C-alpha positions in Angstrom: 3.3 -14.4 -3.8 6.3 -12.8 -1.5 6.0 -12.0 2.3 6.7 -8.3 1.5 4.4 -6.0 1.1 4.3 -4.0 -2.5 5.6 -0.8 -2.5 2.7 1.0 -3.2 -0.8 0.2 -3.2 -4.3 1.5 -3.5 -7.8 0.3 -1.7 -9.8 2.5 -4.8 -10.5 -0.1 -7.3 -9.9 2.9 -10.4 -6.4 3.6 -9.6 -3.4 1.6 -11.3 -2.0 0.4 -7.8 -4.8 -1.7 -6.6 -4.4 -5.3 -5.7 -7.3 -6.8 -4.7 -5.1 -9.9 -4.0 -2.8 -8.4 -1.7 -5.8 -6.5 0.1 -7.5 -9.6 0.7 -4.4 -10.9 3.4 -4.7 -7.3 5.2 -2.8 -5.1 4.7 -1.9 -3.2 8.3 0.2 0.3 8.0 2.7 1.9 11.0 3.1 5.6 9.7 5.5 7.4 11.8 5.2 4.6 14.1 1.2 4.7 14.9 -0.3 2.0 13.3 -3.4 3.9 11.0 -6.5 2.4 10.2 -7.4 5.2 7.8 -4.9 4.8 4.6 -6.5 4.9 1.5 -3.0 5.1 -0.3 0.6 4.7 0.2 4.0 4.4 -1.3 7.3 3.3 0.6 9.4 4.5 -1.6 8.5 8.2 -1.6 7.4 7.8 2.2 3.7 9.3 1.8 0.4 7.5 2.5 -3.2 9.4 1.6 -5.6 8.9 4.5 -9.5 9.5 4.6 -11.0 12.7 6.7 -13.4 11.3 8.6 -16.8 10.4 7.0 -16.3 14.0 5.0 -17.0 12.7 0.7 -16.6 14.7 -1.7 -19.1 14.7 -5.1 -19.0 12.3 -6.8 -18.7 10.0 -3.1 -15.1 9.3 -3.0 -12.9 10.0 0.4 -11.7 13.4 0.9 -7.8 12.5 1.9 -4.7 13.8 2.6 -1.3 13.7 1.9 1.0 13.2 5.1 4.7 12.4 4.7 7.2 10.1 6.6 8.2 6.9 8.0 5.9 3.8 6.1 6.0 0.6 7.4 3.2 -2.0 5.4 3.2 -5.6 6.9 0.2 -8.3 6.0 -2.0 -9.0 9.0 -2.3 -12.5 7.6 0.3 -15.5 7.3 1.3 -16.5 3.8 -1.3 -18.9 2.3 1.1 -22.8 2.7 1.7 -23.5 -1.4 0.4 -27.0 -2.7 2.9 -30.0 -1.5 2.8 -33.4 -4.2 3.3 -35.8 -1.4 5.2 -37.9 -3.1 8.1 -35.4 -3.5 8.1 -35.2 0.7 8.1 -39.3 0.3 11.4 -40.2 -0.2 10.5 -43.5 -1.9 8.2 -42.1 -4.6 
């Protein structure tokens, strides 16, 4: 896994852009330079985010969202997990 978040990501399991391995690391979003915590889905290349509107839900229980356009800057909130290193390969005497 690289240290760059994906171009498009959703936290809805029904979405084709749902990737739990990225969400487990924690994704932070800066939208137009402001930290946002209510982002449901984002796309960096197209420059938009879908944000929940308060506690309002539709008849199926999904949060109502608005789509806003601007500069999207995703980042990981935690460091990348260290790869398993073989001690024999580190020690030159193996």
